[in-house]
Amino acid sequence: MCGILFSLTTSDNAPNIEQWETLKKINIKRGPDSQQTQTIEVSNHLLQFYSTVLHLRGHNNVPQPVYENGNILCWNGEIFDGLSISLEENDTSALMQRLTTVDPNDPTTLLDVFSQIEGPFAFVYWQEQSKRLWFGRDCLGRRSLLWCRNEDSFLLSSTAKPNEPLEWQEVPANGIYSIQLNNDTTFSEPFEPIFKVNQIPVQLYPWLQKEEKPKLPLPFPRLNPEVPELDTELLDSHDQLPELDERVQQAIHDFTNILDDAVKRRTADILFIDSIHSRPRVAVLFSGGLDCICLAALAHRHLPLSEPIDLLNVAFENPRAQNAKQQKQKSENSNSNNNNTTVYNTPDRITGRNSVQELRKIAPERTWHFVEINVPYSEAMTYRNHIIDLMYPLDTVMDLSIAMALWFASRGKGEIDVNGAYESYESHARVLISGLGADEQLGGYSRHREAFRHGGWERLISEVNNDHFFSNMICAETCYQMNIDTTRCRSDIL
């Protein structure tokens, strides 16, 4: 991931220097490989662009903002498909080349470029010829971008700090926004401004279904509403798998191939940190569930066998549960923090240990590092406020629960079992893969089964359609960011 910071003010009202430097400092955590600034003045307005880069792909690090013929691009994303880009090519450079060839007088040509991108992104782009500022996120909101709107200034940032005079909100992932700074240019069609910046209207081009003939079509349907033809009584049988018709078998085959290709694109061309090519470049957030064991098995297909894969398993000490257990039974190891104590034998730890054994049976030639990350209650409380700051502006109990697990997992400090003895271990993987959202997308919760049981396919489809897991994706991205400077990692949520 990379960091984006942008300000729009009048020329005689530059951003507060202290606030600007604070925002630069926290964005550097997202991009340790390069940082730089571009500043321009347009129609009595001052525009400042600042970017930080985490270099993962391509042979050469491309500093941002990218500047070409007056155009300026700040990019935090990855292009896995849609635009023709080779694995070795830097996607920031390739995107800039495409953007500089669009018709500056026809916004639909620029919107068409972004609608083709398959992958997560957030961006800020200055189009010199049209004097337009563009910014937004992909339709799933998989990269963080916040805005701060005041009467005399407008700020965008990948991350922010709470408890400041500035009030930040997530940029809605509902489309791509545009600000026209050339007063001589008239819009080709009337529109209702979303809001105004220094009396300048902000226009939204919303993501819409293709059948609605939008300027910014969604790259895929929101949900397949087609009701399958399948004998539902067979689904209650645990003794045999139902016979599937050719159409369903083809769907399963296609899904497997798409997921495999998604893992390949995220793992096959990661740069090595140093000359030690035997160090793991990929880690999987590993609770032992079906989603993470599948992702680990797919990653195995696309990495050299000489390269281990880290499986990061987090367990938190729960004093209340431990005290309740001690009331019933005195544990000989109750005062120990070793891995073999019952303190950290959580359901995810037990499932994780069992699942890694299955992976070792499937792929015995691969070294699987099952990293047991044990978090004492005192340590969790020590970092709690720091993690809350990273979550900002998210603030729910569920956000915090997810953020705590993600932050300690991405730190990668734990222990591994080496021939029956536990040794300290720290993962240096550059890419972390998570199955976050799989249950919501694929109907994996008990409520989905209950919806199906009581209302059939129609009610199940409605239940899946009502799921909202995208805020968890942003929570994940922002909580990984403060571990980048040590592990230099980037998360991918599949």
mmCIF file of N, CA and C in Angstrom, residues 67-194:
data_model
loop_
_atom_site.group_PDB
_atom_site.id
_atom_site.type_symbol
_atom_site.label_atom_id
_atom_site.label_comp_id
_atom_site.label_asym_id
_atom_site.label_seq_id
_atom_site.Cartn_x
_atom_site.Cartn_y
_atom_site.Cartn_z
ATOM 1 N N TYR A 67 4.559 12.862 -12.188
ATOM 2 C CA TYR A 67 4.311 14.127 -12.896
ATOM 3 C C TYR A 67 4.652 13.947 -14.370
ATOM 4 N N GLU A 68 3.705 14.268 -15.248
ATOM 5 C CA GLU A 68 3.945 14.144 -16.690
ATOM 6 C C GLU A 68 3.107 15.181 -17.437
ATOM 7 N N ASN A 69 3.796 16.096 -18.109
ATOM 8 C CA ASN A 69 3.152 17.135 -18.914
ATOM 9 C C ASN A 69 2.102 17.909 -18.113
ATOM 10 N N GLY A 70 2.412 18.175 -16.870
ATOM 11 C CA GLY A 70 1.492 18.931 -16.026
ATOM 12 C C GLY A 70 0.483 18.087 -15.282
ATOM 13 N N ASN A 71 0.290 16.837 -15.713
ATOM 14 C CA ASN A 71 -0.622 15.931 -15.020
ATOM 15 C C ASN A 71 0.069 15.346 -13.788
ATOM 16 N N ILE A 72 -0.684 15.137 -12.717
ATOM 17 C CA ILE A 72 -0.122 14.654 -11.458
ATOM 18 C C ILE A 72 -0.986 13.505 -10.940
ATOM 19 N N LEU A 73 -0.337 12.381 -10.600
ATOM 20 C CA LEU A 73 -1.059 11.201 -10.116
ATOM 21 C C LEU A 73 -0.504 10.741 -8.775
ATOM 22 N N CYS A 74 -1.405 10.599 -7.796
ATOM 23 C CA CYS A 74 -1.119 9.912 -6.531
ATOM 24 C C CYS A 74 -1.942 8.623 -6.546
ATOM 25 N N TRP A 75 -1.292 7.503 -6.420
ATOM 26 C CA TRP A 75 -1.954 6.207 -6.622
ATOM 27 C C TRP A 75 -1.655 5.258 -5.466
ATOM 28 N N ASN A 76 -2.682 4.720 -4.868
ATOM 29 C CA ASN A 76 -2.541 3.665 -3.864
ATOM 30 C C ASN A 76 -3.422 2.509 -4.312
ATOM 31 N N GLY A 77 -2.841 1.586 -5.045
ATOM 32 C CA GLY A 77 -3.646 0.486 -5.563
ATOM 33 C C GLY A 77 -2.810 -0.504 -6.326
ATOM 34 N N GLU A 78 -3.493 -1.501 -6.845
ATOM 35 C CA GLU A 78 -2.856 -2.524 -7.663
ATOM 36 C C GLU A 78 -3.807 -2.924 -8.787
ATOM 37 N N ILE A 79 -3.246 -3.044 -9.970
ATOM 38 C CA ILE A 79 -4.031 -3.411 -11.149
ATOM 39 C C ILE A 79 -3.710 -4.861 -11.487
ATOM 40 N N PHE A 80 -4.635 -5.741 -11.181
ATOM 41 C CA PHE A 80 -4.423 -7.162 -11.423
ATOM 42 C C PHE A 80 -4.944 -7.582 -12.795
ATOM 43 N N ASP A 81 -5.901 -6.838 -13.326
ATOM 44 C CA ASP A 81 -6.462 -7.166 -14.642
ATOM 45 C C ASP A 81 -7.273 -5.967 -15.112
ATOM 46 N N GLY A 82 -7.830 -6.088 -16.309
ATOM 47 C CA GLY A 82 -8.641 -5.013 -16.868
ATOM 48 C C GLY A 82 -7.862 -4.165 -17.833
ATOM 49 N N LEU A 83 -6.760 -3.584 -17.380
ATOM 50 C CA LEU A 83 -5.837 -2.874 -18.251
ATOM 51 C C LEU A 83 -4.689 -3.817 -18.612
ATOM 52 N N SER A 84 -4.151 -3.644 -19.770
ATOM 53 C CA SER A 84 -3.094 -4.531 -20.243
ATOM 54 C C SER A 84 -1.764 -4.123 -19.606
ATOM 55 N N ILE A 85 -1.397 -4.842 -18.522
ATOM 56 C CA ILE A 85 -0.151 -4.560 -17.814
ATOM 57 C C ILE A 85 0.535 -5.887 -17.516
ATOM 58 N N SER A 86 1.806 -5.992 -17.852
ATOM 59 C CA SER A 86 2.543 -7.227 -17.600
ATOM 60 C C SER A 86 2.903 -7.321 -16.122
ATOM 61 N N LEU A 87 3.279 -8.533 -15.675
ATOM 62 C CA LEU A 87 3.630 -8.737 -14.273
ATOM 63 C C LEU A 87 4.841 -7.906 -13.872
ATOM 64 N N GLU A 88 5.770 -7.690 -14.813
ATOM 65 C CA GLU A 88 6.996 -6.970 -14.488
ATOM 66 C C GLU A 88 6.809 -5.453 -14.554
ATOM 67 N N GLU A 89 5.701 -4.984 -15.120
ATOM 68 C CA GLU A 89 5.504 -3.556 -15.352
ATOM 69 C C GLU A 89 4.960 -2.885 -14.105
ATOM 70 N N ASN A 90 5.375 -1.652 -13.872
ATOM 71 C CA ASN A 90 4.865 -0.879 -12.750
ATOM 72 C C ASN A 90 3.488 -0.328 -13.105
ATOM 73 N N ASP A 91 2.475 -0.655 -12.273
ATOM 74 C CA ASP A 91 1.115 -0.272 -12.644
ATOM 75 C C ASP A 91 0.883 1.227 -12.523
ATOM 76 N N THR A 92 1.625 1.925 -11.645
ATOM 77 C CA THR A 92 1.476 3.378 -11.544
ATOM 78 C C THR A 92 1.887 4.057 -12.840
ATOM 79 N N SER A 93 3.030 3.650 -13.377
ATOM 80 C CA SER A 93 3.500 4.229 -14.642
ATOM 81 C C SER A 93 2.546 3.898 -15.778
ATOM 82 N N ALA A 94 2.079 2.640 -15.820
ATOM 83 C CA ALA A 94 1.182 2.229 -16.899
ATOM 84 C C ALA A 94 -0.137 2.991 -16.821
ATOM 85 N N LEU A 95 -0.662 3.191 -15.620
ATOM 86 C CA LEU A 95 -1.911 3.943 -15.467
ATOM 87 C C LEU A 95 -1.731 5.389 -15.900
ATOM 88 N N MET A 96 -0.613 5.997 -15.526
ATOM 89 C CA MET A 96 -0.358 7.378 -15.918
ATOM 90 C C MET A 96 -0.314 7.515 -17.435
ATOM 91 N N GLN A 97 0.295 6.567 -18.106
ATOM 92 C CA GLN A 97 0.339 6.601 -19.572
ATOM 93 C C GLN A 97 -1.059 6.559 -20.172
ATOM 94 N N ARG A 98 -1.926 5.731 -19.589
ATOM 95 C CA ARG A 98 -3.299 5.646 -20.092
ATOM 96 C C ARG A 98 -4.058 6.939 -19.840
ATOM 97 N N LEU A 99 -3.882 7.514 -18.659
ATOM 98 C CA LEU A 99 -4.634 8.719 -18.307
ATOM 99 C C LEU A 99 -4.225 9.922 -19.161
ATOM 100 N N THR A 100 -2.966 9.982 -19.546
ATOM 101 C CA THR A 100 -2.516 11.124 -20.340
ATOM 102 C C THR A 100 -2.990 11.054 -21.790
ATOM 103 N N THR A 101 -3.563 9.925 -22.206
ATOM 104 C CA THR A 101 -4.039 9.791 -23.591
ATOM 105 C C THR A 101 -5.546 10.015 -23.725
ATOM 106 N N VAL A 102 -6.268 10.205 -22.611
ATOM 107 C CA VAL A 102 -7.719 10.378 -22.703
ATOM 108 C C VAL A 102 -8.041 11.771 -23.201
ATOM 109 N N ASP A 103 -9.270 11.951 -23.673
ATOM 110 C CA ASP A 103 -9.733 13.242 -24.172
ATOM 111 C C ASP A 103 -10.062 14.148 -22.988
ATOM 112 N N PRO A 104 -9.327 15.244 -22.795
ATOM 113 C CA PRO A 104 -9.577 16.104 -21.634
ATOM 114 C C PRO A 104 -10.945 16.783 -21.669
ATOM 115 N N ASN A 105 -11.564 16.830 -22.845
ATOM 116 C CA ASN A 105 -12.883 17.458 -22.973
ATOM 117 C C ASN A 105 -14.030 16.467 -22.824
ATOM 118 N N ASP A 106 -13.703 15.205 -22.628
ATOM 119 C CA ASP A 106 -14.734 14.168 -22.484
ATOM 120 C C ASP A 106 -14.444 13.344 -21.231
ATOM 121 N N PRO A 107 -15.099 13.664 -20.116
ATOM 122 C CA PRO A 107 -14.820 12.949 -18.860
ATOM 123 C C PRO A 107 -15.048 11.449 -18.956
ATOM 124 N N THR A 108 -15.922 11.013 -19.849
ATOM 125 C CA THR A 108 -16.220 9.582 -19.922
ATOM 126 C C THR A 108 -14.993 8.773 -20.340
ATOM 127 N N THR A 109 -14.052 9.380 -21.074
ATOM 128 C CA THR A 109 -12.863 8.636 -21.486
ATOM 129 C C THR A 109 -11.956 8.348 -20.289
ATOM 130 N N LEU A 110 -11.891 9.280 -19.335
ATOM 131 C CA LEU A 110 -11.115 9.037 -18.126
ATOM 132 C C LEU A 110 -11.841 8.045 -17.222
ATOM 133 N N LEU A 111 -13.148 8.209 -17.082
ATOM 134 C CA LEU A 111 -13.919 7.295 -16.241
ATOM 135 C C LEU A 111 -13.845 5.863 -16.766
ATOM 136 N N ASP A 112 -13.762 5.718 -18.081
ATOM 137 C CA ASP A 112 -13.684 4.393 -18.684
ATOM 138 C C ASP A 112 -12.408 3.670 -18.260
ATOM 139 N N VAL A 113 -11.316 4.415 -18.100
ATOM 140 C CA VAL A 113 -10.061 3.799 -17.653
ATOM 141 C C VAL A 113 -10.243 3.194 -16.269
ATOM 142 N N PHE A 114 -10.828 3.946 -15.342
ATOM 143 C CA PHE A 114 -10.981 3.450 -13.976
ATOM 144 C C PHE A 114 -12.022 2.335 -13.882
ATOM 145 N N SER A 115 -13.027 2.370 -14.739
ATOM 146 C CA SER A 115 -14.037 1.315 -14.691
ATOM 147 C C SER A 115 -13.484 -0.023 -15.172
ATOM 148 N N GLN A 116 -12.385 0.008 -15.927
ATOM 149 C CA GLN A 116 -11.778 -1.231 -16.417
ATOM 150 C C GLN A 116 -10.851 -1.885 -15.399
ATOM 151 N N ILE A 117 -10.402 -1.129 -14.411
ATOM 152 C CA ILE A 117 -9.391 -1.637 -13.479
ATOM 153 C C ILE A 117 -9.986 -2.717 -12.586
ATOM 154 N N GLU A 118 -9.325 -3.852 -12.548
ATOM 155 C CA GLU A 118 -9.682 -4.929 -11.629
ATOM 156 C C GLU A 118 -8.618 -4.980 -10.544
ATOM 157 N N GLY A 119 -9.002 -4.545 -9.371
ATOM 158 C CA GLY A 119 -8.062 -4.468 -8.256
ATOM 159 C C GLY A 119 -8.445 -3.335 -7.334
ATOM 160 N N PRO A 120 -7.855 -3.303 -6.149
ATOM 161 C CA PRO A 120 -8.168 -2.261 -5.169
ATOM 162 C C PRO A 120 -7.432 -0.967 -5.490
ATOM 163 N N PHE A 121 -8.079 0.169 -5.243
ATOM 164 C CA PHE A 121 -7.363 1.427 -5.474
ATOM 165 C C PHE A 121 -8.043 2.602 -4.771
ATOM 166 N N ALA A 122 -7.213 3.600 -4.489
ATOM 167 C CA ALA A 122 -7.638 4.950 -4.151
ATOM 168 C C ALA A 122 -6.668 5.868 -4.878
ATOM 169 N N PHE A 123 -7.133 7.025 -5.315
ATOM 170 C CA PHE A 123 -6.256 7.874 -6.125
ATOM 171 C C PHE A 123 -6.667 9.338 -6.019
ATOM 172 N N VAL A 124 -5.706 10.201 -6.375
ATOM 173 C CA VAL A 124 -5.951 11.628 -6.628
ATOM 174 C C VAL A 124 -5.231 11.940 -7.925
ATOM 175 N N TYR A 125 -5.929 12.601 -8.856
ATOM 176 C CA TYR A 125 -5.333 12.856 -10.167
ATOM 177 C C TYR A 125 -5.670 14.269 -10.627
ATOM 178 N N TRP A 126 -4.646 15.014 -11.011
ATOM 179 C CA TRP A 126 -4.833 16.341 -11.578
ATOM 180 C C TRP A 126 -4.678 16.256 -13.084
ATOM 181 N N GLN A 127 -5.738 16.673 -13.791
ATOM 182 C CA GLN A 127 -5.745 16.667 -15.258
ATOM 183 C C GLN A 127 -5.476 18.093 -15.738
ATOM 184 N N GLU A 128 -4.282 18.306 -16.237
ATOM 185 C CA GLU A 128 -3.806 19.655 -16.515
ATOM 186 C C GLU A 128 -4.631 20.369 -17.583
ATOM 187 N N GLN A 129 -4.903 19.707 -18.710
ATOM 188 C CA GLN A 129 -5.583 20.390 -19.807
ATOM 189 C C GLN A 129 -6.996 20.822 -19.442
ATOM 190 N N SER A 130 -7.717 20.006 -18.714
ATOM 191 C CA SER A 130 -9.085 20.350 -18.342
ATOM 192 C C SER A 130 -9.165 21.135 -17.041
ATOM 193 N N LYS A 131 -8.022 21.225 -16.325
ATOM 194 C CA LYS A 131 -7.973 21.870 -15.008
ATOM 195 C C LYS A 131 -8.972 21.226 -14.049
ATOM 196 N N ARG A 132 -8.997 19.894 -14.074
ATOM 197 C CA ARG A 132 -9.894 19.133 -13.202
ATOM 198 C C ARG A 132 -9.108 18.277 -12.227
ATOM 199 N N LEU A 133 -9.617 18.238 -11.007
ATOM 200 C CA LEU A 133 -9.093 17.326 -10.008
ATOM 201 C C LEU A 133 -10.045 16.140 -9.901
ATOM 202 N N TRP A 134 -9.481 14.923 -9.937
ATOM 203 C CA TRP A 134 -10.256 13.700 -9.817
ATOM 204 C C TRP A 134 -9.782 12.925 -8.596
ATOM 205 N N PHE A 135 -10.692 12.302 -7.890
ATOM 206 C CA PHE A 135 -10.298 11.444 -6.779
ATOM 207 C C PHE A 135 -11.412 10.439 -6.497
ATOM 208 N N GLY A 136 -11.047 9.340 -5.854
ATOM 209 C CA GLY A 136 -12.057 8.331 -5.518
ATOM 210 C C GLY A 136 -11.411 7.005 -5.152
ATOM 211 N N ARG A 137 -12.276 6.020 -4.986
ATOM 212 C CA ARG A 137 -11.860 4.668 -4.585
ATOM 213 C C ARG A 137 -12.572 3.654 -5.464
ATOM 214 N N ASP A 138 -12.052 2.410 -5.466
ATOM 215 C CA ASP A 138 -12.734 1.363 -6.224
ATOM 216 C C ASP A 138 -14.110 1.110 -5.608
ATOM 217 N N CYS A 139 -14.967 0.444 -6.347
ATOM 218 C CA CYS A 139 -16.374 0.326 -5.956
ATOM 219 C C CYS A 139 -16.583 -0.507 -4.700
ATOM 220 N N LEU A 140 -15.565 -1.264 -4.275
ATOM 221 C CA LEU A 140 -15.659 -2.031 -3.033
ATOM 222 C C LEU A 140 -14.980 -1.323 -1.861
ATOM 223 N N GLY A 141 -14.345 -0.200 -2.127
ATOM 224 C CA GLY A 141 -13.709 0.552 -1.053
ATOM 225 C C GLY A 141 -12.573 -0.174 -0.385
ATOM 226 N N ARG A 142 -11.711 -0.828 -1.181
ATOM 227 C CA ARG A 142 -10.668 -1.674 -0.607
ATOM 228 C C ARG A 142 -9.382 -0.935 -0.266
ATOM 229 N N ARG A 143 -9.304 0.353 -0.548
ATOM 230 C CA ARG A 143 -8.166 1.167 -0.138
ATOM 231 C C ARG A 143 -8.691 2.401 0.590
ATOM 232 N N SER A 144 -7.986 2.767 1.635
ATOM 233 C CA SER A 144 -8.434 3.857 2.493
ATOM 234 C C SER A 144 -8.232 5.217 1.818
ATOM 235 N N LEU A 145 -9.223 6.091 1.958
ATOM 236 C CA LEU A 145 -9.097 7.491 1.560
ATOM 237 C C LEU A 145 -10.100 8.291 2.393
ATOM 238 N N LEU A 146 -9.598 9.296 3.096
ATOM 239 C CA LEU A 146 -10.418 10.136 3.966
ATOM 240 C C LEU A 146 -10.449 11.554 3.420
ATOM 241 N N TRP A 147 -11.522 12.271 3.757
ATOM 242 C CA TRP A 147 -11.548 13.693 3.415
ATOM 243 C C TRP A 147 -11.907 14.530 4.626
ATOM 244 N N CYS A 148 -11.422 15.768 4.595
ATOM 245 C CA CYS A 148 -11.728 16.767 5.610
ATOM 246 C C CYS A 148 -12.172 18.018 4.880
ATOM 247 N N ARG A 149 -13.428 18.377 5.090
ATOM 248 C CA ARG A 149 -14.011 19.492 4.342
ATOM 249 C C ARG A 149 -14.258 20.667 5.280
ATOM 250 N N ASN A 150 -13.560 21.760 5.037
ATOM 251 C CA ASN A 150 -13.765 22.997 5.765
ATOM 252 C C ASN A 150 -14.207 24.090 4.801
ATOM 253 N N GLU A 151 -14.573 25.221 5.341
ATOM 254 C CA GLU A 151 -15.032 26.326 4.498
ATOM 255 C C GLU A 151 -13.918 26.860 3.610
ATOM 256 N N ASP A 152 -12.700 26.827 4.120
ATOM 257 C CA ASP A 152 -11.605 27.447 3.376
ATOM 258 C C ASP A 152 -10.542 26.453 2.903
ATOM 259 N N SER A 153 -10.767 25.135 3.106
ATOM 260 C CA SER A 153 -9.771 24.161 2.661
ATOM 261 C C SER A 153 -10.421 22.799 2.451
ATOM 262 N N PHE A 154 -9.728 21.985 1.687
ATOM 263 C CA PHE A 154 -10.193 20.621 1.407
ATOM 264 C C PHE A 154 -8.979 19.714 1.453
ATOM 265 N N LEU A 155 -9.038 18.665 2.288
ATOM 266 C CA LEU A 155 -7.919 17.750 2.462
ATOM 267 C C LEU A 155 -8.346 16.325 2.141
ATOM 268 N N LEU A 156 -7.428 15.571 1.546
ATOM 269 C CA LEU A 156 -7.580 14.135 1.334
ATOM 270 C C LEU A 156 -6.353 13.453 1.923
ATOM 271 N N SER A 157 -6.567 12.304 2.566
ATOM 272 C CA SER A 157 -5.441 11.579 3.142
ATOM 273 C C SER A 157 -5.792 10.108 3.262
ATOM 274 N N SER A 158 -4.775 9.262 3.100
ATOM 275 C CA SER A 158 -4.989 7.828 3.287
ATOM 276 C C SER A 158 -5.261 7.494 4.742
ATOM 277 N N THR A 159 -4.731 8.307 5.640
ATOM 278 C CA THR A 159 -4.885 8.056 7.064
ATOM 279 C C THR A 159 -4.872 9.381 7.794
ATOM 280 N N ALA A 160 -5.357 9.384 9.027
ATOM 281 C CA ALA A 160 -5.416 10.619 9.812
ATOM 282 C C ALA A 160 -5.321 10.262 11.284
ATOM 283 N N LYS A 161 -5.169 11.284 12.103
ATOM 284 C CA LYS A 161 -5.102 11.087 13.552
ATOM 285 C C LYS A 161 -6.352 11.678 14.196
ATOM 286 N N PRO A 162 -6.891 10.979 15.198
ATOM 287 C CA PRO A 162 -8.035 11.530 15.922
ATOM 288 C C PRO A 162 -7.581 12.616 16.898
ATOM 289 N N ASN A 163 -8.547 13.168 17.602
ATOM 290 C CA ASN A 163 -8.275 14.169 18.645
ATOM 291 C C ASN A 163 -7.534 15.378 18.095
ATOM 292 N N GLU A 164 -7.858 15.747 16.867
ATOM 293 C CA GLU A 164 -7.303 16.948 16.264
ATOM 294 C C GLU A 164 -8.452 17.891 15.902
ATOM 295 N N PRO A 165 -8.129 19.171 15.635
ATOM 296 C CA PRO A 165 -9.199 20.086 15.209
ATOM 297 C C PRO A 165 -9.884 19.639 13.924
ATOM 298 N N LEU A 166 -9.155 18.870 13.100
ATOM 299 C CA LEU A 166 -9.724 18.438 11.831
ATOM 300 C C LEU A 166 -10.670 17.253 12.042
ATOM 301 N N GLU A 167 -11.796 17.268 11.362
ATOM 302 C CA GLU A 167 -12.754 16.169 11.423
ATOM 303 C C GLU A 167 -12.728 15.419 10.099
ATOM 304 N N TRP A 168 -12.375 14.133 10.177
ATOM 305 C CA TRP A 168 -12.193 13.321 8.980
ATOM 306 C C TRP A 168 -13.341 12.345 8.802
ATOM 307 N N GLN A 169 -13.649 12.051 7.551
ATOM 308 C CA GLN A 169 -14.636 11.034 7.196
ATOM 309 C C GLN A 169 -14.089 10.224 6.024
ATOM 310 N N GLU A 170 -14.571 8.978 5.911
ATOM 311 C CA GLU A 170 -14.203 8.183 4.742
ATOM 312 C C GLU A 170 -14.815 8.769 3.482
ATOM 313 N N VAL A 171 -14.041 8.815 2.419
ATOM 314 C CA VAL A 171 -14.596 9.153 1.113
ATOM 315 C C VAL A 171 -15.496 7.996 0.695
ATOM 316 N N PRO A 172 -16.781 8.243 0.463
ATOM 317 C CA PRO A 172 -17.663 7.133 0.085
ATOM 318 C C PRO A 172 -17.170 6.447 -1.185
ATOM 319 N N ALA A 173 -17.258 5.114 -1.191
ATOM 320 C CA ALA A 173 -16.836 4.347 -2.369
ATOM 321 C C ALA A 173 -18.000 4.199 -3.339
ATOM 322 N N ASN A 174 -18.698 5.291 -3.572
ATOM 323 C CA ASN A 174 -19.892 5.254 -4.414
ATOM 324 C C ASN A 174 -19.670 5.833 -5.799
ATOM 325 N N GLY A 175 -18.416 6.206 -6.112
ATOM 326 C CA GLY A 175 -18.146 6.751 -7.432
ATOM 327 C C GLY A 175 -16.829 7.490 -7.449
ATOM 328 N N ILE A 176 -16.619 8.258 -8.502
ATOM 329 C CA ILE A 176 -15.415 9.067 -8.659
ATOM 330 C C ILE A 176 -15.819 10.531 -8.668
ATOM 331 N N TYR A 177 -15.081 11.334 -7.925
ATOM 332 C CA TYR A 177 -15.413 12.738 -7.719
ATOM 333 C C TYR A 177 -14.540 13.634 -8.592
ATOM 334 N N SER A 178 -15.081 14.805 -8.909
ATOM 335 C CA SER A 178 -14.375 15.739 -9.784
ATOM 336 C C SER A 178 -14.600 17.166 -9.300
ATOM 337 N N ILE A 179 -13.524 17.961 -9.324
ATOM 338 C CA ILE A 179 -13.592 19.390 -8.996
ATOM 339 C C ILE A 179 -13.004 20.165 -10.163
ATOM 340 N N GLN A 180 -13.804 21.054 -10.745
ATOM 341 C CA GLN A 180 -13.377 21.853 -11.890
ATOM 342 C C GLN A 180 -12.834 23.194 -11.402
ATOM 343 N N LEU A 181 -11.544 23.470 -11.674
ATOM 344 C CA LEU A 181 -10.924 24.696 -11.177
ATOM 345 C C LEU A 181 -10.779 25.774 -12.237
ATOM 346 N N ASN A 182 -11.153 25.487 -13.467
ATOM 347 C CA ASN A 182 -11.080 26.478 -14.530
ATOM 348 C C ASN A 182 -12.456 27.102 -14.698
ATOM 349 N N ASN A 183 -12.584 28.343 -14.290
ATOM 350 C CA ASN A 183 -13.892 29.003 -14.326
ATOM 351 C C ASN A 183 -14.399 29.217 -15.739
ATOM 352 N N ASP A 184 -13.502 29.164 -16.723
ATOM 353 C CA ASP A 184 -13.911 29.387 -18.104
ATOM 354 C C ASP A 184 -14.557 28.159 -18.729
ATOM 355 N N THR A 185 -14.426 27.013 -18.069
ATOM 356 C CA THR A 185 -14.955 25.766 -18.614
ATOM 357 C C THR A 185 -16.354 25.519 -18.072
ATOM 358 N N THR A 186 -17.277 25.168 -18.948
ATOM 359 C CA THR A 186 -18.638 24.845 -18.529
ATOM 360 C C THR A 186 -18.836 23.346 -18.619
ATOM 361 N N PHE A 187 -19.653 22.808 -17.724
ATOM 362 C CA PHE A 187 -19.933 21.378 -17.736
ATOM 363 C C PHE A 187 -20.844 21.044 -18.902
ATOM 364 N N SER A 188 -20.639 19.886 -19.479
ATOM 365 C CA SER A 188 -21.410 19.469 -20.642
ATOM 366 C C SER A 188 -22.838 19.107 -20.280
ATOM 367 N N GLU A 189 -23.095 18.839 -18.985
ATOM 368 C CA GLU A 189 -24.446 18.503 -18.566
ATOM 369 C C GLU A 189 -24.689 19.079 -17.177
ATOM 370 N N PRO A 190 -25.925 19.440 -16.862
ATOM 371 C CA PRO A 190 -26.218 19.982 -15.540
ATOM 372 C C PRO A 190 -26.071 18.905 -14.466
ATOM 373 N N PHE A 191 -25.731 19.312 -13.247
ATOM 374 C CA PHE A 191 -25.615 18.355 -12.159
ATOM 375 C C PHE A 191 -25.827 19.080 -10.840
ATOM 376 N N GLU A 192 -26.223 18.310 -9.839
ATOM 377 C CA GLU A 192 -26.369 18.827 -8.489
ATOM 378 C C GLU A 192 -25.059 18.582 -7.744
ATOM 379 N N PRO A 193 -24.379 19.629 -7.270
ATOM 380 C CA PRO A 193 -23.108 19.412 -6.576
ATOM 381 C C PRO A 193 -23.302 18.641 -5.275
ATOM 382 N N ILE A 194 -22.355 17.748 -4.981
ATOM 383 C CA ILE A 194 -22.386 17.003 -3.726
ATOM 384 C C ILE A 194 -22.112 17.943 -2.560
#
